[in-house]
Amino acid sequence: MIIPRPTRLARTPGWFTFDEHTAVRAEGSASAAARLLRTLLAPATGLPLRPAPAGEVVLAVDPCGDGPGPGGLGAEGYELTVRPDGLLLRAARPAGLLRGVQTIRQLLPPEALSARPAAGVPWRVPCVRITDVPRFGWRGVLLDVARRFQPVSFLRRFVDLLALHKLNVLHLHLTDDQGWRMPVAAYPRLTEVGGVRARSMLGRAGSGRFDDEPHAGAYTAAELRSLVAYAAERGVTVVPEIEMPGHARAALAAYPELGNVPGRRLEVWTEWGVSENVLGVHDEVLDFCRTVLGEVLDVFPSRYVHVGGDECPVTEWESSARARSRAAGLGIAPKELHGWFLGRIGRFLLDAGRTPLCWAEDSGALPPEFAVMPWRDTEHGLSAARRGHQVVMAPYRSTYLDYPQSDAPGEPLGQAGAVVDLRTVHGGEPAPASWEPAAAAQVLGTQAQLWSEFVRTPADIEYLAFPRLCALADRAWNPASDWAADFLPALARHEARLVALGVGHRAAGLPGPGPLPPSQLSLKSP
């Protein structure tokens, strides 16, 4: 059984076996998928899968199958036919072949996913006919590397885990009050100062308890470009997020003149929650934002660029003479500077050929050119869709993986107030049937969020992500997948794949948590 569940699968008699003589035929734009297949299977199987004009394994791009309608494979769909004498993977576009490669991996024994050689395993796949087309084009995960920096080596591993589950967007949250990780040559203090936090809060916001260890880290442009290329080879787009005008205290610590209080000096914030310190609205700030985003565009080719946009207190604007003067000149109230600011930034991105993306924390109006991510409530997504926004659904009640997976006493500390368990994630519906068709058509897809206040290490991230990401991937690809009849039996078999990959995860079906990653053992109490 495969996760996400294919839209159509039929088992046929027999098996096809990969061995040292198996050859691959892939021409033109299919060659990248063939390289990926070799790369992914080589560590465990040792098979060369040499290219040959008459190979038994055929990968082919057939544009005749393109199109979003019934019977069309679209941008990411594929057809896989396995017979005892060969295997044919066909797609309308190269991205579809990349999804099919992941299906082949899951059809093989779980040992095929191991990073180490596995001896004595017959590398065979069942004979099947699969036609598989995703329901939503945006199936993503946000990873917060601003509050807790993670090395590029782990980001690559995380990309591989996303690709296995046919998730196609890695949303990197690169800046926040507690840290700035994006290199900007024009403003080196953003990482030199903004990338270093003196300490971190222990427990939830307001606990008053801190550790005494500085937290620091930043990426180089070369590292990020390499990550983008690595992800693209696996069919994953990296979407950057640079927070503005709120969640910007790390930037203000590096460049105080960007703020609203002349002469004030701030440190990178050591607490969790929402800081009242926000960017000013003077021309120098807008120039700063454009320069920063210009360098972001040079590194990240993604169509969408996230600029945060939510949780922006207006207290400082209301008390700042410069901000009040700006508002008066525009004929608006200080609180309306938020929409004006986003509109200016959005225009810069549009002029650069990109689509601005921001969080929607309520049903209020945002600049019409923005795509939005509603996170507080599904109804906010409906309101945005009715106003014509493209929507990526991210409601915290079903997609925030920093919330605990259960209320068991041994579960690692997470956000307070809710449990987001496996069934809740699988039950999420990006475009509910109750929505009118025109609004539903505005939904690009959905994504999970993994904020890192309580996450210290890669092991912590994997434990919180899996198997809940399996559930999100299943529903985002195929909303027809049934919890009991389809997903749970597939997950029971899929856990062997997670084990082969070395993914520490919460065992499905347990009333309490499975084995905890070591760094979470000290984070159980608020």
Short mmCIF file of C-alpha atoms in Angstrom, two decimals:
data_model
loop_
_atom_site.label_atom_id
_atom_site.label_comp_id
_atom_site.label_asym_id
_atom_site.label_seq_id
_atom_site.Cartn_x
_atom_site.Cartn_y
_atom_site.Cartn_z
CA MET A 1 0.00 0.00 0.00
CA ILE A 2 1.20 3.46 -0.96
CA ILE A 3 1.04 6.84 0.82
CA PRO A 4 -0.51 8.99 -0.53
CA ARG A 5 -3.16 6.64 -1.85
CA PRO A 6 -3.14 6.56 -5.68
CA THR A 7 -6.32 7.70 -7.35
CA ARG A 8 -6.57 4.40 -9.26
CA LEU A 9 -4.63 1.20 -8.60
CA ALA A 10 -5.26 -2.32 -9.87
CA ARG A 11 -3.14 -5.32 -8.87
CA THR A 12 -2.33 -7.74 -11.68
CA PRO A 13 -0.66 -11.16 -11.51
CA GLY A 14 3.06 -11.48 -11.06
CA TRP A 15 6.16 -9.51 -10.02
CA PHE A 16 8.91 -7.59 -11.73
CA THR A 17 12.42 -7.98 -10.28
CA PHE A 18 15.18 -5.39 -10.44
CA ASP A 19 18.62 -7.00 -10.66
CA GLU A 20 22.15 -6.19 -11.80
CA HIS A 21 21.10 -6.66 -15.43
CA THR A 22 18.10 -4.32 -15.32
CA ALA A 23 18.50 -1.37 -17.68
CA VAL A 24 16.58 1.89 -17.96
CA ARG A 25 15.38 3.63 -21.09
CA ALA A 26 14.72 7.35 -20.59
CA GLU A 27 15.16 9.97 -23.28
CA GLY A 28 15.06 13.74 -23.32
CA SER A 29 13.20 15.29 -20.41
CA ALA A 30 12.70 11.87 -18.81
CA SER A 31 16.42 11.52 -18.10
CA ALA A 32 16.29 13.55 -14.86
CA ALA A 33 13.78 11.13 -13.33
CA ALA A 34 15.97 8.19 -14.39
CA ARG A 35 18.95 9.78 -12.64
CA LEU A 36 16.86 10.27 -9.52
CA LEU A 37 15.75 6.64 -9.58
CA ARG A 38 19.38 5.48 -9.74
CA THR A 39 20.42 7.92 -7.01
CA LEU A 40 17.69 6.82 -4.63
CA LEU A 41 17.99 3.05 -5.14
CA ALA A 42 21.77 2.75 -5.30
CA PRO A 43 22.66 2.98 -1.56
CA ALA A 44 20.52 0.01 -0.49
CA THR A 45 20.40 -2.09 -3.66
CA GLY A 46 23.76 -1.41 -5.28
CA LEU A 47 22.06 -1.80 -8.65
CA PRO A 48 23.59 0.20 -11.53
CA LEU A 49 20.33 0.53 -13.51
CA ARG A 50 22.43 1.36 -16.54
CA PRO A 51 20.89 3.34 -19.41
CA ALA A 52 20.08 1.35 -22.54
CA PRO A 53 17.91 1.89 -25.65
CA ALA A 54 16.10 -1.42 -24.98
CA GLY A 55 15.87 -1.20 -21.19
CA GLU A 56 13.13 -3.14 -19.40
CA VAL A 57 12.35 -0.06 -17.29
CA VAL A 58 10.98 2.75 -19.44
CA LEU A 59 10.42 6.32 -18.30
CA ALA A 60 8.67 8.54 -20.82
CA VAL A 61 7.23 12.04 -21.05
CA ASP A 62 4.14 12.07 -23.25
CA PRO A 63 2.67 15.57 -23.63
CA CYS A 64 -0.47 14.05 -25.16
CA GLY A 65 -1.53 13.14 -21.62
CA ASP A 66 -1.39 16.76 -20.43
CA GLY A 67 -4.47 18.66 -19.32
CA PRO A 68 -6.39 19.11 -16.08
CA GLY A 69 -9.63 17.49 -17.18
CA PRO A 70 -10.87 13.90 -16.79
CA GLY A 71 -8.29 11.51 -18.13
CA GLY A 72 -5.55 14.14 -18.18
CA LEU A 73 -2.43 13.68 -16.08
CA GLY A 74 -1.78 17.38 -15.62
CA ALA A 75 1.46 18.74 -14.20
CA GLU A 76 2.15 15.99 -11.66
CA GLY A 77 0.10 12.97 -12.62
CA TYR A 78 1.59 9.74 -13.90
CA GLU A 79 0.71 6.26 -15.12
CA LEU A 80 2.67 3.25 -13.93
CA THR A 81 2.32 -0.18 -15.53
CA VAL A 82 4.34 -3.05 -14.07
CA ARG A 83 4.42 -6.43 -15.83
CA PRO A 84 6.66 -9.44 -15.16
CA ASP A 85 8.82 -8.49 -18.15
CA GLY A 86 9.08 -4.74 -17.63
CA LEU A 87 7.98 -1.46 -16.12
CA LEU A 88 6.57 1.62 -17.88
CA LEU A 89 6.32 4.96 -16.10
CA ARG A 90 4.63 7.63 -18.20
CA ALA A 91 3.75 11.26 -17.44
CA ALA A 92 2.70 14.34 -19.34
CA ARG A 93 5.44 16.42 -17.70
CA PRO A 94 8.74 15.61 -16.00
CA ALA A 95 7.31 16.41 -12.56
CA GLY A 96 4.89 13.53 -12.94
CA LEU A 97 7.79 11.13 -13.49
CA LEU A 98 9.35 12.31 -10.23
CA ARG A 99 6.14 11.42 -8.38
CA GLY A 100 6.09 8.03 -10.08
CA VAL A 101 9.67 7.34 -9.01
CA GLN A 102 8.54 7.70 -5.39
CA THR A 103 5.75 5.22 -6.02
CA ILE A 104 8.27 2.71 -7.37
CA ARG A 105 10.32 3.16 -4.17
CA GLN A 106 7.27 2.39 -2.05
CA LEU A 107 6.39 -0.68 -4.12
CA LEU A 108 9.84 -2.13 -3.42
CA PRO A 109 10.64 -3.80 -0.08
CA PRO A 110 11.14 -1.24 2.74
CA GLU A 111 14.85 -2.04 2.82
CA ALA A 112 15.17 -0.24 -0.53
CA LEU A 113 14.87 3.06 1.37
CA SER A 114 17.84 2.38 3.60
CA ALA A 115 21.02 4.45 3.33
CA ARG A 116 23.10 1.29 3.80
CA PRO A 117 23.50 -1.82 1.60
CA ALA A 118 20.87 -4.45 2.25
CA ALA A 119 22.01 -7.94 1.31
CA GLY A 120 19.80 -10.88 0.42
CA VAL A 121 16.68 -8.85 -0.41
CA PRO A 122 14.83 -9.64 -3.65
CA TRP A 123 14.26 -6.23 -5.24
CA ARG A 124 10.88 -6.96 -6.73
CA VAL A 125 7.70 -4.94 -7.17
CA PRO A 126 4.16 -6.26 -7.67
CA CYS A 127 2.59 -6.03 -11.08
CA VAL A 128 0.14 -3.13 -11.04
CA ARG A 129 -1.65 -0.57 -13.17
CA ILE A 130 -1.72 2.85 -11.54
CA THR A 131 -3.14 6.14 -12.73
CA ASP A 132 -2.42 8.83 -10.18
CA VAL A 133 -3.26 12.55 -10.29
CA PRO A 134 -3.14 14.90 -7.29
CA ARG A 135 -6.21 16.86 -6.24
CA PHE A 136 -4.19 19.91 -5.12
CA GLY A 137 -1.09 21.44 -6.64
CA TRP A 138 0.25 22.88 -3.35
CA ARG A 139 1.11 20.21 -0.81
CA GLY A 140 3.63 21.68 1.56
CA VAL A 141 5.33 21.97 4.90
CA LEU A 142 6.58 25.06 6.71
CA LEU A 143 9.78 24.59 8.67
CA ASP A 144 10.70 27.35 11.12
CA VAL A 145 14.47 27.73 10.98
CA ALA A 146 14.34 31.29 12.34
CA ARG A 147 13.65 30.41 15.96
CA ARG A 148 15.78 27.25 15.82
CA PHE A 149 18.43 27.11 13.12
CA GLN A 150 18.83 23.76 11.37
CA PRO A 151 21.81 22.74 9.21
CA VAL A 152 21.48 22.41 5.45
CA SER A 153 22.33 18.71 5.73
CA PHE A 154 19.09 18.19 7.62
CA LEU A 155 17.11 20.37 5.23
CA ARG A 156 18.22 18.07 2.42
CA ARG A 157 17.11 15.03 4.37
CA PHE A 158 13.79 16.73 5.09
CA VAL A 159 13.34 17.45 1.38
CA ASP A 160 13.86 13.73 0.69
CA LEU A 161 11.19 12.85 3.25
CA LEU A 162 8.76 15.31 1.70
CA ALA A 163 9.41 13.98 -1.79
CA LEU A 164 8.80 10.40 -0.69
CA HIS A 165 5.30 11.48 0.37
CA LYS A 166 4.75 13.51 -2.83
CA LEU A 167 4.77 16.78 -0.89
CA ASN A 168 6.05 19.44 -3.24
CA VAL A 169 6.66 22.66 -1.24
CA LEU A 170 9.19 23.36 1.51
CA HIS A 171 8.25 26.72 3.01
CA LEU A 172 11.33 28.03 4.84
CA HIS A 173 10.55 30.52 7.62
CA LEU A 174 13.89 32.32 7.53
CA THR A 175 13.37 35.39 9.73
CA ASP A 176 11.49 36.30 12.89
CA ASP A 177 11.83 38.21 16.16
CA GLN A 178 14.15 35.49 17.49
CA GLY A 179 16.56 35.12 14.58
CA TRP A 180 17.54 36.07 11.02
CA ARG A 181 19.01 33.27 8.88
CA MET A 182 18.89 34.72 5.34
CA PRO A 183 22.18 36.18 4.07
CA VAL A 184 21.87 39.70 2.64
CA ALA A 185 25.12 41.09 1.25
CA ALA A 186 23.88 44.67 1.47
CA TYR A 187 23.06 44.27 5.17
CA PRO A 188 25.61 41.90 6.73
CA ARG A 189 24.57 42.70 10.31
CA LEU A 190 21.27 40.90 9.69
CA THR A 191 23.07 37.59 10.19
CA GLU A 192 26.06 38.84 12.21
CA VAL A 193 23.80 40.40 14.86
CA GLY A 194 20.28 39.25 14.00
CA GLY A 195 21.42 35.65 13.67
CA VAL A 196 22.58 35.40 17.29
CA ARG A 197 20.20 35.07 20.27
CA ALA A 198 21.64 35.35 23.78
CA ARG A 199 19.32 32.71 25.24
CA SER A 200 16.01 30.96 24.65
CA MET A 201 12.87 30.70 26.71
CA LEU A 202 12.17 27.35 28.33
CA GLY A 203 8.54 26.34 28.21
CA ARG A 204 5.70 28.34 26.77
CA ALA A 205 5.51 32.09 26.26
CA GLY A 206 5.56 33.94 29.58
CA SER A 207 7.12 31.10 31.56
CA GLY A 208 9.90 33.38 32.77
CA ARG A 209 12.42 30.54 32.51
CA PHE A 210 15.39 30.61 30.13
CA ASP A 211 18.40 28.54 29.26
CA ASP A 212 21.83 30.15 29.29
CA GLU A 213 22.99 28.96 25.88
CA PRO A 214 23.31 31.38 22.96
CA HIS A 215 21.60 30.21 19.79
CA ALA A 216 23.16 31.21 16.47
CA GLY A 217 23.22 30.23 12.85
CA ALA A 218 22.81 31.54 9.33
CA TYR A 219 22.97 30.15 5.82
CA THR A 220 25.18 31.26 2.98
CA ALA A 221 23.70 32.09 -0.39
CA ALA A 222 25.63 29.17 -1.87
CA GLU A 223 24.10 26.77 0.67
CA LEU A 224 20.60 27.97 -0.10
CA ARG A 225 21.11 27.81 -3.86
CA SER A 226 22.40 24.27 -3.48
CA LEU A 227 19.35 23.37 -1.40
CA VAL A 228 17.01 24.86 -4.01
CA ALA A 229 18.69 22.80 -6.76
CA TYR A 230 18.64 19.62 -4.65
CA ALA A 231 14.94 20.08 -3.94
CA ALA A 232 14.12 20.82 -7.57
CA GLU A 233 15.71 17.54 -8.64
CA ARG A 234 13.18 15.85 -6.36
CA GLY A 235 10.21 17.92 -7.46
CA VAL A 236 10.12 20.14 -4.37
CA THR A 237 9.94 23.94 -4.56
CA VAL A 238 11.55 25.94 -1.76
CA VAL A 239 9.43 28.99 -0.88
CA PRO A 240 11.22 31.61 1.26
CA GLU A 241 9.55 33.67 3.97
CA ILE A 242 10.94 37.03 5.13
CA GLU A 243 8.70 38.45 7.85
CA MET A 244 7.52 42.06 7.63
CA PRO A 245 6.42 44.50 8.97
CA GLY A 246 5.98 42.58 12.23
CA HIS A 247 8.03 39.68 13.59
CA ALA A 248 11.08 41.78 12.69
CA ARG A 249 12.90 42.36 15.98
CA ALA A 250 16.02 40.49 14.84
CA ALA A 251 16.28 42.96 11.96
CA LEU A 252 15.75 45.87 14.36
CA ALA A 253 18.52 44.56 16.61
CA ALA A 254 20.88 44.66 13.62
CA TYR A 255 19.70 47.99 12.20
CA PRO A 256 17.91 50.10 14.83
CA GLU A 257 17.23 52.90 12.32
CA LEU A 258 14.59 50.65 10.73
CA GLY A 259 12.39 50.98 13.81
CA ASN A 260 9.96 53.53 15.18
CA VAL A 261 11.92 54.89 18.15
CA PRO A 262 15.01 56.93 17.19
CA GLY A 263 18.10 56.01 19.20
CA ARG A 264 16.63 52.85 20.70
CA ARG A 265 18.74 49.69 20.69
CA LEU A 266 17.15 46.26 20.96
CA GLU A 267 18.51 42.75 21.34
CA VAL A 268 17.33 39.77 19.34
CA TRP A 269 14.22 38.69 21.24
CA THR A 270 14.69 35.84 23.70
CA GLU A 271 11.01 35.24 24.39
CA TRP A 272 8.30 33.49 22.42
CA GLY A 273 5.05 35.11 21.38
CA VAL A 274 4.50 38.36 19.47
CA SER A 275 6.80 41.34 19.98
CA GLU A 276 5.34 44.84 19.76
CA ASN A 277 8.53 46.05 18.03
CA VAL A 278 7.84 46.36 14.30
CA LEU A 279 9.42 47.97 11.27
CA GLY A 280 8.81 51.64 10.66
CA VAL A 281 7.07 52.93 7.58
CA HIS A 282 9.58 55.55 6.43
CA ASP A 283 11.19 55.40 3.01
CA GLU A 284 14.44 53.92 4.31
CA VAL A 285 12.50 50.87 5.57
CA LEU A 286 10.83 50.31 2.22
CA ASP A 287 14.21 50.58 0.50
CA PHE A 288 15.58 48.03 2.99
CA CYS A 289 12.73 45.61 2.30
CA ARG A 290 13.13 45.91 -1.46
CA THR A 291 16.87 45.33 -1.24
CA VAL A 292 16.44 42.30 1.00
CA LEU A 293 13.76 40.82 -1.23
CA GLY A 294 15.87 41.51 -4.31
CA GLU A 295 18.60 39.29 -2.87
CA VAL A 296 16.00 36.69 -1.88
CA LEU A 297 14.78 36.58 -5.49
CA ASP A 298 18.34 35.98 -6.68
CA VAL A 299 18.54 32.84 -4.51
CA PHE A 300 14.99 31.46 -4.70
CA PRO A 301 13.35 31.13 -8.14
CA SER A 302 9.95 30.14 -6.69
CA ARG A 303 6.92 31.89 -8.13
CA TYR A 304 5.62 32.63 -4.63
CA VAL A 305 7.52 34.69 -2.05
CA HIS A 306 6.15 34.85 1.49
CA VAL A 307 6.41 38.14 3.41
CA GLY A 308 4.70 37.12 6.66
CA GLY A 309 2.35 40.03 7.18
CA ASP A 310 0.42 38.91 10.25
CA GLU A 311 0.61 39.60 13.99
CA CYS A 312 1.74 43.18 13.51
CA PRO A 313 0.89 45.31 16.57
CA VAL A 314 0.27 48.96 15.64
CA THR A 315 1.17 50.41 19.05
CA GLU A 316 4.48 51.80 17.87
CA TRP A 317 2.96 53.32 14.73
CA GLU A 318 0.30 55.04 16.81
CA SER A 319 2.95 56.59 19.07
CA SER A 320 5.53 57.38 16.37
CA ALA A 321 5.48 60.92 14.97
CA ARG A 322 7.03 59.69 11.75
CA ALA A 323 4.44 56.93 11.30
CA ARG A 324 1.55 59.26 12.17
CA SER A 325 2.86 61.75 9.64
CA ARG A 326 3.00 59.04 6.98
CA ALA A 327 -0.57 57.99 7.78
CA ALA A 328 -1.81 61.56 7.70
CA GLY A 329 -0.16 62.17 4.34
CA LEU A 330 -1.94 59.09 3.00
CA GLY A 331 -5.26 60.06 4.56
CA ILE A 332 -5.50 56.86 6.59
CA ALA A 333 -5.40 55.83 10.25
CA PRO A 334 -2.10 54.48 11.64
CA LYS A 335 -3.58 50.99 11.88
CA GLU A 336 -4.22 51.07 8.14
CA LEU A 337 -0.51 51.45 7.47
CA HIS A 338 -0.32 47.65 7.60
CA GLY A 339 -2.28 47.20 4.39
CA TRP A 340 -0.47 50.11 2.76
CA PHE A 341 2.92 48.60 3.66
CA LEU A 342 2.01 45.19 2.28
CA GLY A 343 0.67 46.80 -0.88
CA ARG A 344 3.99 48.51 -1.56
CA ILE A 345 5.92 45.30 -0.97
CA GLY A 346 3.46 43.30 -3.04
CA ARG A 347 3.89 45.68 -5.96
CA PHE A 348 7.66 45.24 -5.84
CA LEU A 349 7.29 41.46 -6.06
CA LEU A 350 4.71 41.66 -8.83
CA ASP A 351 6.97 43.93 -10.86
CA ALA A 352 9.69 41.30 -10.43
CA GLY A 353 7.40 38.62 -11.85
CA ARG A 354 6.61 36.96 -8.54
CA THR A 355 3.43 36.45 -6.52
CA PRO A 356 3.38 37.84 -2.96
CA LEU A 357 2.10 35.51 -0.27
CA CYS A 358 1.14 36.33 3.31
CA TRP A 359 -0.64 34.97 6.37
CA ALA A 360 -4.33 35.78 6.86
CA GLU A 361 -5.17 35.87 10.56
CA ASP A 362 -8.74 37.10 10.12
CA SER A 363 -11.32 37.70 7.40
CA GLY A 364 -10.22 41.30 6.80
CA ALA A 365 -9.22 42.61 3.41
CA LEU A 366 -5.64 42.21 2.20
CA PRO A 367 -4.08 43.64 -0.97
CA PRO A 368 -5.87 41.83 -3.83
CA GLU A 369 -2.68 40.72 -5.53
CA PHE A 370 -1.62 38.58 -2.56
CA ALA A 371 -2.06 34.84 -2.27
CA VAL A 372 -2.95 34.11 1.33
CA MET A 373 -2.50 31.43 3.99
CA PRO A 374 -5.44 31.51 6.44
CA TRP A 375 -4.29 29.96 9.72
CA ARG A 376 -6.80 30.85 12.41
CA ASP A 377 -10.01 29.57 10.89
CA THR A 378 -11.26 27.82 7.77
CA GLU A 379 -13.90 30.51 7.32
CA HIS A 380 -11.15 33.07 6.82
CA GLY A 381 -10.03 31.01 3.86
CA LEU A 382 -13.53 31.06 2.43
CA SER A 383 -13.71 34.84 2.83
CA ALA A 384 -10.36 35.27 1.07
CA ALA A 385 -11.36 32.93 -1.76
CA ARG A 386 -14.60 34.84 -2.28
CA ARG A 387 -12.57 38.04 -2.62
CA GLY A 388 -10.54 36.40 -5.38
CA HIS A 389 -7.35 35.55 -3.50
CA GLN A 390 -5.49 32.34 -4.22
CA VAL A 391 -5.56 30.37 -0.98
CA VAL A 392 -3.27 27.85 0.68
CA MET A 393 -5.17 26.44 3.64
CA ALA A 394 -3.21 26.23 6.89
CA PRO A 395 -5.74 26.15 9.78
CA TYR A 396 -3.90 25.61 13.03
CA ARG A 397 -6.48 23.14 14.38
CA SER A 398 -5.46 20.56 11.77
CA THR A 399 -2.08 21.60 10.32
CA TYR A 400 0.06 22.96 13.18
CA LEU A 401 2.40 20.14 14.07
CA ASP A 402 3.97 22.04 16.99
CA TYR A 403 0.78 21.15 18.89
CA PRO A 404 0.96 17.84 20.78
CA GLN A 405 -0.03 14.65 19.01
CA SER A 406 -1.91 13.42 22.07
CA ASP A 407 -2.72 14.49 25.62
CA ALA A 408 -0.73 11.59 27.08
CA PRO A 409 1.47 12.66 30.04
CA GLY A 410 4.71 11.69 28.31
CA GLU A 411 4.08 13.64 25.13
CA PRO A 412 6.71 16.32 24.39
CA LEU A 413 5.80 19.88 25.25
CA GLY A 414 3.96 21.75 22.51
CA GLN A 415 1.69 24.71 22.04
CA ALA A 416 -1.07 24.97 24.62
CA GLY A 417 -4.77 24.71 24.03
CA ALA A 418 -5.26 21.88 21.56
CA VAL A 419 -4.23 18.41 20.49
CA VAL A 420 -3.63 17.89 16.77
CA ASP A 421 -3.71 14.14 16.47
CA LEU A 422 -3.27 11.93 13.44
CA ARG A 423 -6.97 11.64 12.67
CA THR A 424 -7.45 15.40 12.93
CA VAL A 425 -4.73 15.98 10.35
CA HIS A 426 -6.17 13.35 8.03
CA GLY A 427 -9.63 14.84 8.44
CA GLY A 428 -8.55 18.25 7.17
CA GLU A 429 -10.24 19.32 3.94
CA PRO A 430 -8.61 22.23 2.08
CA ALA A 431 -11.77 22.98 0.05
CA PRO A 432 -14.81 21.72 1.98
CA ALA A 433 -17.76 20.43 -0.02
CA SER A 434 -19.92 23.17 1.51
CA TRP A 435 -17.95 25.87 -0.34
CA GLU A 436 -19.34 27.16 -3.59
CA PRO A 437 -17.37 25.94 -6.65
CA ALA A 438 -15.95 29.37 -7.48
CA ALA A 439 -14.43 29.71 -4.00
CA ALA A 440 -13.14 26.13 -3.97
CA ALA A 441 -11.40 26.77 -7.30
CA GLN A 442 -9.25 29.45 -5.59
CA VAL A 443 -7.67 26.88 -3.25
CA LEU A 444 -4.16 26.00 -4.34
CA GLY A 445 -3.80 23.36 -1.64
CA THR A 446 -2.67 23.02 1.93
CA GLN A 447 0.41 22.71 4.09
CA ALA A 448 1.52 21.72 7.57
CA GLN A 449 3.36 24.12 9.90
CA LEU A 450 6.21 23.14 12.16
CA TRP A 451 7.07 26.12 14.34
CA SER A 452 10.16 25.59 16.42
CA GLU A 453 9.72 27.16 19.86
CA PHE A 454 9.78 23.67 21.37
CA VAL A 455 11.90 21.97 18.72
CA ARG A 456 15.65 21.80 19.22
CA THR A 457 17.03 19.10 16.94
CA PRO A 458 16.33 17.31 13.66
CA ALA A 459 15.18 14.31 15.70
CA ASP A 460 12.57 16.50 17.40
CA ILE A 461 11.34 17.72 14.02
CA GLU A 462 10.98 14.22 12.62
CA TYR A 463 9.15 12.97 15.71
CA LEU A 464 6.60 15.79 15.50
CA ALA A 465 6.26 15.51 11.73
CA PHE A 466 5.70 11.78 11.38
CA PRO A 467 3.33 10.16 10.88
CA ARG A 468 1.19 13.30 10.81
CA LEU A 469 2.79 14.43 7.55
CA CYS A 470 1.80 11.07 6.08
CA ALA A 471 -1.81 11.95 6.86
CA LEU A 472 -1.60 15.43 5.37
CA ALA A 473 0.11 14.11 2.25
CA ASP A 474 -2.58 11.46 1.82
CA ARG A 475 -5.48 13.91 1.98
CA ALA A 476 -3.82 16.66 -0.05
CA TRP A 477 -3.12 14.24 -2.89
CA ASN A 478 -6.31 12.19 -2.73
CA PRO A 479 -9.19 13.53 -0.59
CA ALA A 480 -11.12 10.33 -1.36
CA SER A 481 -8.74 8.34 0.85
CA ASP A 482 -10.77 6.92 3.74
CA TRP A 483 -9.30 7.05 7.25
CA ALA A 484 -10.13 3.48 8.28
CA ALA A 485 -10.37 1.63 4.98
CA ASP A 486 -7.42 3.22 3.18
CA PHE A 487 -5.06 5.30 5.29
CA LEU A 488 -4.65 3.23 8.45
CA PRO A 489 -3.85 -0.05 6.63
CA ALA A 490 -1.41 1.81 4.37
CA LEU A 491 0.25 3.49 7.35
CA ALA A 492 0.68 0.14 9.11
CA ARG A 493 2.88 -0.95 6.20
CA HIS A 494 4.44 2.46 5.71
CA GLU A 495 5.95 2.46 9.19
CA ALA A 496 8.52 -0.10 8.03
CA ARG A 497 9.66 2.46 5.45
CA LEU A 498 10.04 5.13 8.14
CA VAL A 499 12.10 2.70 10.18
CA ALA A 500 14.31 1.91 7.17
CA LEU A 501 14.88 5.65 6.73
CA GLY A 502 15.79 6.06 10.39
CA VAL A 503 12.88 8.42 11.05
CA GLY A 504 12.06 8.60 14.75
CA HIS A 505 8.28 8.87 14.75
CA ARG A 506 5.27 8.42 16.95
CA ALA A 507 4.03 4.89 16.37
CA ALA A 508 0.57 4.96 14.81
CA GLY A 509 -2.23 3.65 16.98
CA LEU A 510 -0.46 4.02 20.30
CA PRO A 511 -2.56 5.56 23.07
CA GLY A 512 0.53 7.45 24.24
CA PRO A 513 3.73 8.59 22.61
CA GLY A 514 6.30 6.29 21.13
CA PRO A 515 9.98 6.63 21.93
CA LEU A 516 10.90 10.28 22.38
CA PRO A 517 13.88 11.91 20.71
CA PRO A 518 16.56 12.57 23.34
CA SER A 519 16.33 16.37 23.36
CA GLN A 520 12.60 16.27 24.13
CA LEU A 521 13.02 14.34 27.36
CA SER A 522 13.69 17.62 29.16
CA LEU A 523 10.82 19.53 27.54
CA LYS A 524 7.77 17.75 28.91
CA SER A 525 6.54 20.36 31.35
CA PRO A 526 5.50 23.96 30.67
#
